[in-house]
Amino acid sequence: MPILQAYNICHQFDNGDILFQQLSCAMTLPRVGLVGNNGVGKSVLAAILSGQQMPTSGTLNLPKSLAIYRQQPVQLLSSGLSVAQFLGKDQVLAALEQIAAGDYAEQTFDVVGEQWDLLERLTEQLRDLGLPPTPDFPCSRLSGGQLAILQLWQLFDSEAQLLILDEPSNHLDVHAKQWLLESMRAFNGAILLISHDRELLREMQEIWELSELGLQIFGGNYDMYAARQRTERQALARQLATVDKQKQQLAAQTQRSREKAQQRAAQGNKIRKEGGQPKILLDGKKDKASARTANQHKNVQLRQTHLQQKAQALKAREVPLKRQAFYLADSQSCSRNVISICNAVLPFGSQQPLTLQVAADDKVHLTGKNGCGKSTLLKILQGQLSFKVGELQLNTPLYYLDQHFSVIQPEMSILDNLMQCCQGMLITDARILLAGIGLRRDSVFCPAIRLSGGELMKLAMLIASHQAAQPFLLLDEPDNHLDLEAKILLAQALFNYRGGFILISHDTDFARAAGVSDN
C-alpha cells in the first residue's frame, strides 16, 4: 500500500498560467527525495501533497497523519509565542508552578499527570539542541537555525506517518545538520525530503525530479541519480551530435549532387548548341535528368525532415533550464574603515568581547554556531539592538538582506517591489534588470508570493545592490533556498562585486567562492 498517491495533479494560477500538470506519483519507499531547479514548483507540490493546498485538478490519497516543515516560519517570528507554547508544554509547566505555589486543586494535578519532571527534562533537551535552556524564551528572538531546530524537533517527536521536509537544512550549522541527519535516520515514519543538500539526499532510497518535463522517478539515492543523469546527458549529447553530423553529411551530399546536375545540364546545352545529336534525343535525356533530379530532391527533403524530427525529439528530452543570473550593481571601491567595534558585548548570544574593523571594500565571513549572535550583530549594526557595553562607529549607509526576504511585499508585483524599493529607477531599467535574473515579459506583473525561495533571493539581491546610496551589504545567509547552479552564480556575483559586505553562511565553499577575506 503506497504511503501517498497523486494522480494527474495540476496547479494553475489565477491568471491562467500553469505551473505543472498531469503529475502522478506513488510513494512506496519510506525515504524519498524531491529535487528540481528553483521555480519549478517543488514547494507548491509539497503543499498539495501535504493537503495544505488543493490542486487545480487531480486526485490525492494521503496518509491519516502527516506534518510538513516549511522554509520560512513567518508565523513564529510574529506570533509572540514562547518555546513552551509552541511545543504545547506551557499548560503543564504553568500547572507545576501553581502546585509549587500551594495550589492543590484536583484539576491542576490532572493537567500535570505523570509529567512531574517536565521542566528539568525540557530544559536539558533545549540545552542539548543548542537552544536557550529557558522554556519561556520568545520564539521571535531565536536565530534562523534555532527556529529550524525547534520546528524539526517538534515534528520528529510526533506520531506522524509521513513528514514532508521542505529544505530542512537551510540555516543549520554543522552540528545542527548532524543532529538533523541522525533524527531523520531514527524517525519511524516516512520522509519526503525537498532539498538541494546532497548530504541529506544521499540518505534517500528514491529521487523524484520535478522539471518542465514533469515528474521523473529515479531509484536509489542522490549519487545514483546524479550518475544516471550524467550518463543520460552524455548519451543524449552523443545522439544529438550524430544527428547533426548526419545533417551536415546530407547537406554536403546535396551540394555535390546539385553541382553534378549543373555540370550535366551545361554539357547538354553545349551539345544542343553544337547540333551533334538529334533534338528529340536531347529532349528525352533532359526529361530523364529532370525527373531524376526531382526524385533526388524529394528524397533529400524526406531525409531532412526525418533528421529534423529526430533532433527535435532528442532536444525535447533535455530538461529546459531557465537562464539563471545574479546582477549586482557596481560601487566605488574604497579602503577606508566604515565599521569600527571596540570591546563590545552582545545583548544575548556569545558574551565574549568583540573588536572589529571593517573597510568599505572588505568581504567578511561571519561564522559561529546557531544562536551565538551572528544575526544579532547585524541587527545591532542597523540600530535595531544595542551592545551591552562597548563602542560602535559607523561611517557608511548599510543595507540588510535577511534570511526571510522581509524587504519584499508578497502581494505586490515583482516589478512594483523592485521599483518601490529602488527610488528613481525607470521602468525600462527595472525590466532589463529583472530579465537578467530570468523574470521576463508578463511574469514581472505576477505577485511576489508566487516566487520560489531561490527566486525571492535573486530579487532581494537585486534590490539590495541597487540602492541609490551604494550601501555596505549585510547578508544573512543569502545562499539559503538556492539550487546548486544559482548558488554558484551568486558566489561569482559577490566575488566580482567591488563593494564590501559581511556574509553569514554555513557553507564555507560558497563563502570562499564569494571572495571573503576574513572570519
Short mmCIF file of C-alpha atoms in Angstrom, two decimals:
data_model
loop_
_atom_site.label_atom_id
_atom_site.label_comp_id
_atom_site.label_asym_id
_atom_site.label_seq_id
_atom_site.Cartn_x
_atom_site.Cartn_y
_atom_site.Cartn_z
CA MET A 1 0.00 0.00 0.00
CA PRO A 2 1.59 3.34 -1.06
CA ILE A 3 2.31 5.88 1.66
CA LEU A 4 0.75 8.57 -0.53
CA GLN A 5 -0.58 8.71 -4.08
CA ALA A 6 -1.26 11.54 -6.52
CA TYR A 7 -2.89 11.19 -9.91
CA ASN A 8 -2.93 13.80 -12.70
CA ILE A 9 -2.17 16.71 -10.37
CA CYS A 10 -2.34 20.16 -11.95
CA HIS A 11 -1.67 23.61 -10.49
CA GLN A 12 -2.88 26.67 -12.37
CA PHE A 13 -2.50 30.27 -11.22
CA ASP A 14 -5.41 32.71 -11.17
CA ASN A 15 -4.26 34.35 -14.41
CA GLY A 16 -4.34 31.01 -16.23
CA ASP A 17 -0.60 30.24 -16.17
CA ILE A 18 0.10 26.56 -15.50
CA LEU A 19 2.93 25.67 -13.11
CA PHE A 20 2.69 21.92 -13.73
CA GLN A 21 0.07 19.47 -14.93
CA GLN A 22 -0.71 15.75 -15.12
CA LEU A 23 1.78 14.83 -12.40
CA SER A 24 1.31 11.34 -10.99
CA CYS A 25 3.34 9.63 -8.28
CA ALA A 26 3.12 6.92 -5.64
CA MET A 27 5.40 6.95 -2.61
CA THR A 28 6.14 3.30 -1.82
CA LEU A 29 9.51 3.71 -0.05
CA PRO A 30 9.95 5.38 3.36
CA ARG A 31 12.68 7.79 2.22
CA VAL A 32 12.12 9.81 -0.96
CA GLY A 33 13.92 12.98 -2.12
CA LEU A 34 12.31 15.61 -4.36
CA VAL A 35 14.75 17.72 -6.41
CA GLY A 36 14.48 20.34 -9.13
CA ASN A 37 15.59 23.85 -10.05
CA ASN A 38 14.23 26.93 -8.30
CA GLY A 39 10.83 27.94 -9.60
CA VAL A 40 9.62 24.60 -10.99
CA GLY A 41 7.06 24.23 -8.19
CA LYS A 42 8.58 21.92 -5.55
CA SER A 43 7.15 23.83 -2.58
CA VAL A 44 3.73 24.12 -4.25
CA LEU A 45 3.75 20.38 -4.93
CA ALA A 46 4.74 19.77 -1.30
CA ALA A 47 1.82 21.91 -0.10
CA ILE A 48 -0.54 19.91 -2.31
CA LEU A 49 0.85 16.54 -1.21
CA SER A 50 0.51 17.62 2.43
CA GLY A 51 -3.14 18.57 1.95
CA GLN A 52 -2.48 22.22 2.83
CA GLN A 53 -3.33 23.33 -0.69
CA MET A 54 -5.85 21.90 -3.13
CA PRO A 55 -4.70 21.08 -6.67
CA THR A 56 -6.47 22.75 -9.57
CA SER A 57 -7.34 19.27 -10.74
CA GLY A 58 -6.34 15.70 -9.94
CA THR A 59 -6.81 13.33 -7.03
CA LEU A 60 -4.84 12.58 -3.85
CA ASN A 61 -4.67 9.67 -1.44
CA LEU A 62 -2.87 10.82 1.72
CA PRO A 63 -1.92 9.03 4.96
CA LYS A 64 -4.06 9.56 8.06
CA SER A 65 -1.41 11.68 9.78
CA LEU A 66 1.30 13.82 8.22
CA ALA A 67 3.16 17.02 9.00
CA ILE A 68 5.14 19.48 6.92
CA TYR A 69 8.17 21.66 7.61
CA ARG A 70 8.20 24.90 5.60
CA GLN A 71 11.22 27.04 4.77
CA GLN A 72 10.10 30.37 6.26
CA PRO A 73 8.49 30.29 9.75
CA VAL A 74 6.93 33.75 9.46
CA GLN A 75 4.20 32.86 11.98
CA LEU A 76 6.80 32.12 14.65
CA LEU A 77 8.61 35.41 14.07
CA SER A 78 5.46 37.48 14.60
CA SER A 79 3.29 35.36 16.91
CA GLY A 80 4.80 36.22 20.31
CA LEU A 81 4.79 32.54 21.27
CA SER A 82 7.29 31.19 23.77
CA VAL A 83 9.20 27.95 23.14
CA ALA A 84 6.97 26.13 25.66
CA GLN A 85 3.79 27.46 24.00
CA PHE A 86 4.98 26.38 20.56
CA LEU A 87 5.75 22.89 21.87
CA GLY A 88 2.38 22.71 23.68
CA LYS A 89 4.05 22.32 27.10
CA ASP A 90 3.06 25.68 28.62
CA GLN A 91 -0.08 24.44 30.43
CA VAL A 92 1.77 21.62 32.19
CA LEU A 93 4.59 24.00 33.20
CA ALA A 94 2.05 26.52 34.47
CA ALA A 95 0.32 23.78 36.50
CA LEU A 96 3.67 22.75 38.03
CA GLU A 97 4.25 26.37 39.06
CA GLN A 98 0.77 26.56 40.62
CA ILE A 99 1.37 23.38 42.65
CA ALA A 100 4.76 24.70 43.79
CA ALA A 101 2.97 27.87 44.93
CA GLY A 102 0.47 25.85 47.01
CA ASP A 103 -2.42 25.28 44.58
CA TYR A 104 -3.56 21.69 45.23
CA ALA A 105 -6.73 21.73 43.12
CA GLU A 106 -7.57 18.36 41.57
CA GLN A 107 -7.75 19.76 38.03
CA THR A 108 -4.23 21.17 38.41
CA PHE A 109 -2.88 17.68 39.24
CA ASP A 110 -4.84 16.29 36.27
CA VAL A 111 -3.05 18.70 33.93
CA VAL A 112 0.37 17.56 35.21
CA GLY A 113 -0.44 13.85 35.08
CA GLU A 114 2.86 11.94 35.18
CA GLN A 115 4.98 14.83 33.87
CA TRP A 116 6.46 15.96 37.22
CA ASP A 117 9.96 16.26 35.77
CA LEU A 118 8.90 18.12 32.60
CA LEU A 119 10.77 21.35 33.41
CA GLU A 120 14.04 19.52 34.08
CA ARG A 121 13.70 17.28 31.01
CA LEU A 122 12.68 20.14 28.71
CA THR A 123 15.48 22.39 29.95
CA GLU A 124 18.05 19.63 29.35
CA GLN A 125 16.66 18.85 25.88
CA LEU A 126 16.76 22.50 24.88
CA ARG A 127 20.36 22.80 26.05
CA ASP A 128 21.37 19.64 24.14
CA LEU A 129 19.84 21.08 20.95
CA GLY A 130 21.72 24.35 21.29
CA LEU A 131 18.54 26.28 22.12
CA PRO A 132 18.15 28.70 25.05
CA PRO A 133 17.51 26.42 28.10
CA THR A 134 14.52 28.53 29.14
CA PRO A 135 11.06 27.26 28.11
CA ASP A 136 9.53 30.75 28.23
CA PHE A 137 12.14 32.15 25.79
CA PRO A 138 10.33 34.05 22.93
CA CYS A 139 10.44 32.29 19.56
CA SER A 140 10.82 35.68 17.86
CA ARG A 141 14.27 36.05 19.44
CA LEU A 142 15.59 32.72 18.11
CA SER A 143 18.02 32.69 15.20
CA GLY A 144 17.01 31.17 11.87
CA GLY A 145 18.88 27.96 12.70
CA GLN A 146 17.34 27.73 16.17
CA LEU A 147 13.84 28.22 14.74
CA ALA A 148 14.51 25.42 12.27
CA ILE A 149 15.74 23.08 15.01
CA LEU A 150 12.71 23.87 17.21
CA GLN A 151 10.23 23.09 14.44
CA LEU A 152 12.05 19.97 13.30
CA TRP A 153 12.35 18.68 16.86
CA GLN A 154 8.60 19.00 17.29
CA LEU A 155 7.98 17.09 14.04
CA PHE A 156 10.41 14.26 14.77
CA ASP A 157 8.83 13.89 18.21
CA SER A 158 5.36 13.47 16.67
CA GLU A 159 3.46 10.33 15.72
CA ALA A 160 3.03 11.41 12.09
CA GLN A 161 3.11 8.64 9.49
CA LEU A 162 4.72 10.99 6.96
CA LEU A 163 6.92 14.07 7.30
CA ILE A 164 7.32 16.40 4.31
CA LEU A 165 10.51 18.41 4.90
CA ASP A 166 10.99 21.44 2.64
CA GLU A 167 14.68 22.46 2.72
CA PRO A 168 15.20 21.48 6.39
CA SER A 169 18.98 22.04 6.40
CA ASN A 170 18.78 25.73 5.48
CA HIS A 171 20.08 27.89 8.38
CA LEU A 172 21.66 24.88 10.16
CA ASP A 173 25.29 24.86 11.23
CA VAL A 174 27.48 21.73 11.04
CA HIS A 175 26.41 20.37 14.45
CA ALA A 176 22.72 21.05 13.87
CA LYS A 177 22.89 19.40 10.46
CA GLN A 178 24.42 16.30 12.02
CA TRP A 179 21.53 16.26 14.51
CA LEU A 180 19.10 16.52 11.59
CA LEU A 181 20.71 13.54 9.84
CA GLU A 182 20.54 11.42 12.99
CA SER A 183 16.92 12.44 13.63
CA MET A 184 15.93 11.50 10.09
CA ARG A 185 17.56 8.10 10.47
CA ALA A 186 15.82 7.48 13.80
CA PHE A 187 12.35 8.61 12.69
CA ASN A 188 9.97 5.64 12.40
CA GLY A 189 7.62 7.20 9.84
CA ALA A 190 8.20 8.04 6.18
CA ILE A 191 10.00 11.18 4.96
CA LEU A 192 9.55 13.11 1.72
CA LEU A 193 12.58 15.42 1.55
CA ILE A 194 12.70 18.50 -0.68
CA SER A 195 16.29 19.68 -0.77
CA HIS A 196 19.36 20.76 -2.73
CA ASP A 197 21.56 19.36 0.05
CA ARG A 198 23.44 16.41 -1.41
CA GLU A 199 24.41 15.06 2.02
CA LEU A 200 20.75 14.71 3.03
CA LEU A 201 19.73 13.37 -0.38
CA ARG A 202 22.28 10.58 -0.05
CA GLU A 203 20.09 9.21 2.77
CA MET A 204 17.14 8.73 0.39
CA GLN A 205 16.06 5.49 -1.30
CA GLU A 206 14.43 7.12 -4.32
CA ILE A 207 14.74 10.50 -6.07
CA TRP A 208 11.86 12.36 -7.74
CA GLU A 209 12.95 15.07 -10.18
CA LEU A 210 10.46 17.84 -10.95
CA SER A 211 11.13 19.83 -14.13
CA GLU A 212 9.25 21.40 -17.00
CA LEU A 213 9.12 17.90 -18.49
CA GLY A 214 7.11 16.64 -15.50
CA LEU A 215 8.00 14.32 -12.64
CA GLN A 216 10.60 11.61 -13.25
CA ILE A 217 11.39 8.81 -10.78
CA PHE A 218 14.92 7.51 -10.19
CA GLY A 219 15.73 4.55 -7.97
CA GLY A 220 18.49 4.86 -5.39
CA ASN A 221 19.98 7.83 -3.54
CA TYR A 222 21.31 11.13 -4.88
CA ASP A 223 24.67 9.77 -6.03
CA MET A 224 22.95 7.09 -8.13
CA TYR A 225 20.55 9.71 -9.50
CA ALA A 226 23.40 12.09 -10.38
CA ALA A 227 25.38 9.30 -12.07
CA ARG A 228 22.38 8.28 -14.14
CA GLN A 229 21.70 11.91 -15.05
CA ARG A 230 25.29 12.32 -16.25
CA THR A 231 25.08 9.10 -18.28
CA GLU A 232 21.77 10.12 -19.87
CA ARG A 233 23.02 13.62 -20.68
CA GLN A 234 26.18 12.22 -22.26
CA ALA A 235 24.19 9.69 -24.30
CA LEU A 236 21.77 12.42 -25.39
CA ALA A 237 24.66 14.69 -26.37
CA ARG A 238 26.20 11.87 -28.45
CA GLN A 239 22.87 11.20 -30.19
CA LEU A 240 22.40 14.89 -30.97
CA ALA A 241 25.97 15.10 -32.27
CA THR A 242 25.32 12.09 -34.53
CA VAL A 243 22.14 13.68 -35.91
CA ASP A 244 23.99 16.98 -36.51
CA LYS A 245 26.75 15.11 -38.33
CA GLN A 246 24.18 13.29 -40.49
CA LYS A 247 22.53 16.63 -41.32
CA GLN A 248 25.92 18.06 -42.37
CA GLN A 249 26.69 14.99 -44.47
CA LEU A 250 23.29 15.23 -46.16
CA ALA A 251 23.84 18.93 -46.88
CA ALA A 252 27.27 18.18 -48.39
CA GLN A 253 25.85 15.30 -50.45
CA THR A 254 23.01 17.54 -51.68
CA GLN A 255 25.50 20.22 -52.71
CA ARG A 256 27.61 17.69 -54.66
CA SER A 257 24.51 16.34 -56.43
CA ARG A 258 23.46 19.89 -57.30
CA GLU A 259 26.89 20.67 -58.74
CA LYS A 260 26.90 17.43 -60.83
CA ALA A 261 23.42 18.20 -62.14
CA GLN A 262 24.56 21.69 -63.13
CA GLN A 263 27.59 20.21 -64.90
CA ARG A 264 25.39 17.72 -66.85
CA ALA A 265 22.96 20.49 -67.76
CA ALA A 266 25.84 22.64 -69.04
CA GLN A 267 27.18 19.74 -71.14
CA GLY A 268 23.69 19.10 -72.57
CA ASN A 269 23.30 22.76 -73.52
CA LYS A 270 26.72 22.73 -75.22
CA ILE A 271 25.82 19.62 -77.28
CA ARG A 272 22.45 21.17 -78.19
CA LYS A 273 24.17 24.33 -79.45
CA GLU A 274 26.73 22.32 -81.48
CA GLY A 275 23.89 20.24 -83.02
CA GLY A 276 25.77 16.96 -82.76
CA GLN A 277 22.68 14.93 -81.66
CA PRO A 278 19.00 14.91 -82.69
CA LYS A 279 16.81 17.33 -80.70
CA ILE A 280 14.28 14.63 -79.78
CA LEU A 281 17.06 12.56 -78.19
CA LEU A 282 18.38 15.54 -76.26
CA ASP A 283 14.87 16.42 -75.04
CA GLY A 284 14.42 12.84 -73.79
CA LYS A 285 17.70 12.99 -71.89
CA LYS A 286 16.70 16.35 -70.42
CA ASP A 287 13.34 15.00 -69.22
CA LYS A 288 15.00 11.96 -67.63
CA ALA A 289 17.56 14.21 -65.90
CA SER A 290 14.80 16.50 -64.62
CA ALA A 291 12.83 13.52 -63.29
CA ARG A 292 15.93 12.11 -61.60
CA THR A 293 16.74 15.49 -60.05
CA ALA A 294 13.16 15.92 -58.80
CA ASN A 295 13.23 12.44 -57.28
CA GLN A 296 16.58 13.12 -55.59
CA HIS A 297 15.26 16.43 -54.26
CA LYS A 298 12.19 14.69 -52.85
CA ASN A 299 14.35 12.05 -51.13
CA VAL A 300 16.60 14.76 -49.68
CA GLN A 301 13.58 16.63 -48.31
CA LEU A 302 12.24 13.45 -46.71
CA ARG A 303 15.64 12.72 -45.19
CA GLN A 304 15.97 16.31 -43.91
CA THR A 305 12.50 16.14 -42.37
CA HIS A 306 13.33 12.83 -40.69
CA LEU A 307 16.58 14.17 -39.21
CA GLN A 308 14.88 17.38 -38.06
CA GLN A 309 12.12 15.43 -36.30
CA LYS A 310 14.71 13.17 -34.70
CA ALA A 311 16.67 16.20 -33.43
CA GLN A 312 13.52 17.79 -32.03
CA ALA A 313 12.57 14.55 -30.26
CA LEU A 314 16.03 14.34 -28.68
CA LYS A 315 16.02 18.00 -27.62
CA ALA A 316 12.58 17.53 -26.07
CA ARG A 317 14.18 15.01 -23.68
CA GLU A 318 16.55 17.69 -22.40
CA VAL A 319 15.33 19.35 -19.20
CA PRO A 320 14.81 23.02 -20.08
CA LEU A 321 16.98 25.15 -17.78
CA LYS A 322 15.93 28.73 -17.09
CA ARG A 323 18.88 31.02 -17.55
CA GLN A 324 19.94 31.98 -14.06
CA ALA A 325 21.88 35.09 -13.23
CA PHE A 326 22.67 37.46 -10.38
CA TYR A 327 23.40 41.06 -11.15
CA LEU A 328 24.99 43.30 -8.50
CA ALA A 329 25.33 46.99 -9.23
CA ASP A 330 28.89 48.27 -9.16
CA SER A 331 30.06 50.51 -6.34
CA GLN A 332 33.19 52.54 -5.72
CA SER A 333 35.95 50.50 -4.12
CA CYS A 334 37.49 52.19 -1.07
CA SER A 335 39.80 51.03 1.70
CA ARG A 336 38.60 53.48 4.41
CA ASN A 337 37.15 51.99 7.61
CA VAL A 338 33.36 52.08 7.64
CA ILE A 339 32.58 49.87 10.68
CA SER A 340 34.52 50.02 13.94
CA ILE A 341 33.65 47.90 17.00
CA CYS A 342 35.72 48.03 20.20
CA ASN A 343 35.36 45.75 23.25
CA ALA A 344 31.63 45.27 22.64
CA VAL A 345 29.44 42.59 24.24
CA LEU A 346 26.25 41.32 22.56
CA PRO A 347 22.92 41.63 24.43
CA PHE A 348 22.50 37.86 24.05
CA GLY A 349 24.42 35.05 22.42
CA SER A 350 28.18 34.97 22.90
CA GLN A 351 29.40 37.15 25.78
CA GLN A 352 32.99 37.36 24.57
CA PRO A 353 34.10 40.98 23.95
CA LEU A 354 34.21 41.77 20.24
CA THR A 355 36.64 44.07 18.43
CA LEU A 356 36.34 44.50 14.66
CA GLN A 357 37.49 46.94 11.95
CA VAL A 358 35.86 46.69 8.52
CA ALA A 359 36.85 48.67 5.42
CA ALA A 360 34.45 49.73 2.68
CA ASP A 361 35.64 47.03 0.27
CA ASP A 362 36.15 44.22 2.82
CA LYS A 363 34.32 40.94 2.29
CA VAL A 364 33.88 39.41 5.72
CA HIS A 365 32.63 35.90 6.52
CA LEU A 366 30.90 35.89 9.91
CA THR A 367 30.87 32.35 11.32
CA GLY A 368 29.75 30.59 14.51
CA LYS A 369 27.22 28.12 15.89
CA ASN A 370 23.47 28.72 15.71
CA GLY A 371 22.45 31.15 18.46
CA CYS A 372 25.92 32.60 19.08
CA GLY A 373 24.75 36.05 17.94
CA LYS A 374 25.62 36.42 14.25
CA SER A 375 22.22 37.80 13.22
CA THR A 376 22.12 39.81 16.46
CA LEU A 377 25.35 41.58 15.45
CA LEU A 378 23.85 42.55 12.08
CA LYS A 379 20.75 43.92 13.85
CA ILE A 380 22.99 46.00 16.13
CA LEU A 381 24.77 47.44 13.10
CA GLN A 382 21.34 48.51 11.78
CA GLY A 383 20.41 50.16 15.07
CA GLN A 384 17.65 47.69 15.97
CA LEU A 385 19.55 46.50 19.06
CA SER A 386 22.45 47.79 21.16
CA PHE A 387 25.59 46.32 22.66
CA LYS A 388 25.58 45.80 26.45
CA VAL A 389 28.90 47.61 26.61
CA GLY A 390 31.46 48.74 24.08
CA GLU A 391 31.81 51.23 21.25
CA LEU A 392 30.36 51.17 17.73
CA GLN A 393 31.16 53.65 14.95
CA LEU A 394 29.53 53.56 11.52
CA ASN A 395 30.68 55.61 8.57
CA THR A 396 28.58 54.17 5.74
CA PRO A 397 24.98 53.51 4.76
CA LEU A 398 24.05 49.85 5.33
CA TYR A 399 21.61 47.55 3.63
CA TYR A 400 20.44 44.42 5.46
CA LEU A 401 19.24 41.43 3.48
CA ASP A 402 17.66 38.99 5.93
CA GLN A 403 17.05 35.28 5.51
CA HIS A 404 13.25 35.78 5.36
CA PHE A 405 13.24 38.35 2.50
CA SER A 406 11.27 40.87 4.59
CA VAL A 407 12.14 43.63 2.10
CA ILE A 408 9.75 42.02 -0.41
CA GLN A 409 5.99 42.58 -0.15
CA PRO A 410 4.40 39.22 -1.11
CA GLU A 411 1.13 40.60 -2.51
CA MET A 412 2.84 43.29 -4.59
CA SER A 413 4.00 42.55 -8.15
CA ILE A 414 7.64 41.69 -8.80
CA LEU A 415 8.12 44.85 -10.85
CA ASP A 416 6.48 47.11 -8.25
CA ASN A 417 8.63 45.58 -5.49
CA LEU A 418 11.81 46.47 -7.37
CA MET A 419 10.71 49.99 -8.31
CA GLN A 420 9.33 50.83 -4.86
CA CYS A 421 12.49 49.67 -3.09
CA CYS A 422 14.85 51.36 -5.59
CA GLN A 423 13.80 55.01 -5.69
CA GLY A 424 14.26 56.75 -9.03
CA MET A 425 14.58 53.59 -11.09
CA LEU A 426 12.96 53.78 -14.55
CA ILE A 427 10.53 51.04 -15.57
CA THR A 428 12.64 50.17 -18.63
CA ASP A 429 15.75 49.72 -16.46
CA ALA A 430 13.75 47.67 -13.95
CA ARG A 431 12.50 45.29 -16.63
CA ILE A 432 16.00 44.87 -18.07
CA LEU A 433 17.35 44.01 -14.62
CA LEU A 434 14.52 41.53 -13.95
CA ALA A 435 15.11 39.88 -17.33
CA GLY A 436 18.73 39.43 -16.27
CA ILE A 437 17.64 37.17 -13.38
CA GLY A 438 15.22 35.18 -15.54
CA LEU A 439 11.99 37.16 -14.87
CA ARG A 440 10.80 38.24 -18.30
CA ARG A 441 7.75 39.60 -20.10
CA ASP A 442 4.44 39.37 -18.22
CA SER A 443 5.97 37.36 -15.37
CA VAL A 444 7.13 40.67 -13.80
CA PHE A 445 3.48 41.57 -13.12
CA CYS A 446 2.88 38.42 -11.03
CA PRO A 447 2.68 38.84 -7.25
CA ALA A 448 5.94 38.11 -5.46
CA ILE A 449 4.24 35.42 -3.38
CA ARG A 450 4.48 33.15 -6.43
CA LEU A 451 8.27 33.19 -6.42
CA SER A 452 10.26 30.27 -5.08
CA GLY A 453 12.79 30.78 -2.29
CA GLY A 454 15.63 31.00 -4.80
CA GLU A 455 13.78 33.49 -7.00
CA LEU A 456 12.94 35.63 -3.94
CA MET A 457 16.61 35.74 -3.03
CA LYS A 458 17.56 36.84 -6.55
CA LEU A 459 15.00 39.66 -6.41
CA ALA A 460 16.13 40.66 -2.91
CA MET A 461 19.80 40.73 -4.01
CA LEU A 462 18.81 42.89 -6.97
CA ILE A 463 17.05 45.34 -4.64
CA ALA A 464 19.91 45.38 -2.13
CA SER A 465 22.57 46.16 -4.73
CA HIS A 466 20.62 48.93 -6.50
CA GLN A 467 20.18 51.34 -3.61
CA ALA A 468 21.00 54.94 -4.55
CA ALA A 469 23.47 55.34 -1.66
CA GLN A 470 25.52 52.26 -2.71
CA PRO A 471 25.43 50.79 0.81
CA PHE A 472 27.69 48.28 2.53
CA LEU A 473 25.78 44.96 2.37
CA LEU A 474 24.82 42.86 5.40
CA LEU A 475 23.96 39.41 4.03
CA ASP A 476 22.26 36.97 6.41
CA GLU A 477 22.52 33.51 4.75
CA PRO A 478 21.73 34.65 1.17
CA ASP A 479 22.64 31.22 -0.21
CA ASN A 480 19.75 29.51 1.58
CA HIS A 481 16.92 28.36 -0.71
CA LEU A 482 19.16 28.42 -3.80
CA ASP A 483 19.71 25.44 -6.05
CA LEU A 484 23.30 24.45 -6.78
CA GLU A 485 23.60 26.35 -10.06
CA ALA A 486 22.14 29.54 -8.57
CA LYS A 487 24.44 29.28 -5.53
CA ILE A 488 27.49 29.14 -7.82
CA LEU A 489 26.26 32.15 -9.80
CA LEU A 490 25.58 34.19 -6.64
CA ALA A 491 29.07 33.42 -5.33
CA GLN A 492 30.54 34.64 -8.64
CA ALA A 493 28.48 37.85 -8.48
CA LEU A 494 29.64 38.55 -4.91
CA PHE A 495 33.23 37.78 -5.86
CA ASN A 496 33.08 40.35 -8.67
CA TYR A 497 31.24 42.93 -6.53
CA ARG A 498 33.54 45.90 -5.93
CA GLY A 499 31.77 46.95 -2.75
CA GLY A 500 32.03 45.33 0.66
CA PHE A 501 29.79 43.03 2.66
CA ILE A 502 29.50 40.98 5.82
CA LEU A 503 28.29 37.49 4.97
CA ILE A 504 26.68 34.93 7.25
CA SER A 505 26.71 31.47 5.69
CA HIS A 506 27.22 27.92 6.94
CA ASP A 507 28.55 26.88 3.51
CA THR A 508 32.30 27.50 3.61
CA ASP A 509 32.70 26.56 -0.07
CA PHE A 510 30.15 29.22 -1.01
CA ALA A 511 31.80 31.86 1.21
CA ARG A 512 35.23 31.08 -0.22
CA ALA A 513 33.90 31.33 -3.77
CA ALA A 514 32.29 34.69 -2.86
CA GLY A 515 35.78 36.07 -2.11
CA VAL A 516 35.62 36.52 1.67
CA SER A 517 38.80 37.83 3.23
CA ASP A 518 38.16 37.49 6.97
CA ASN A 519 36.34 35.39 9.62
#
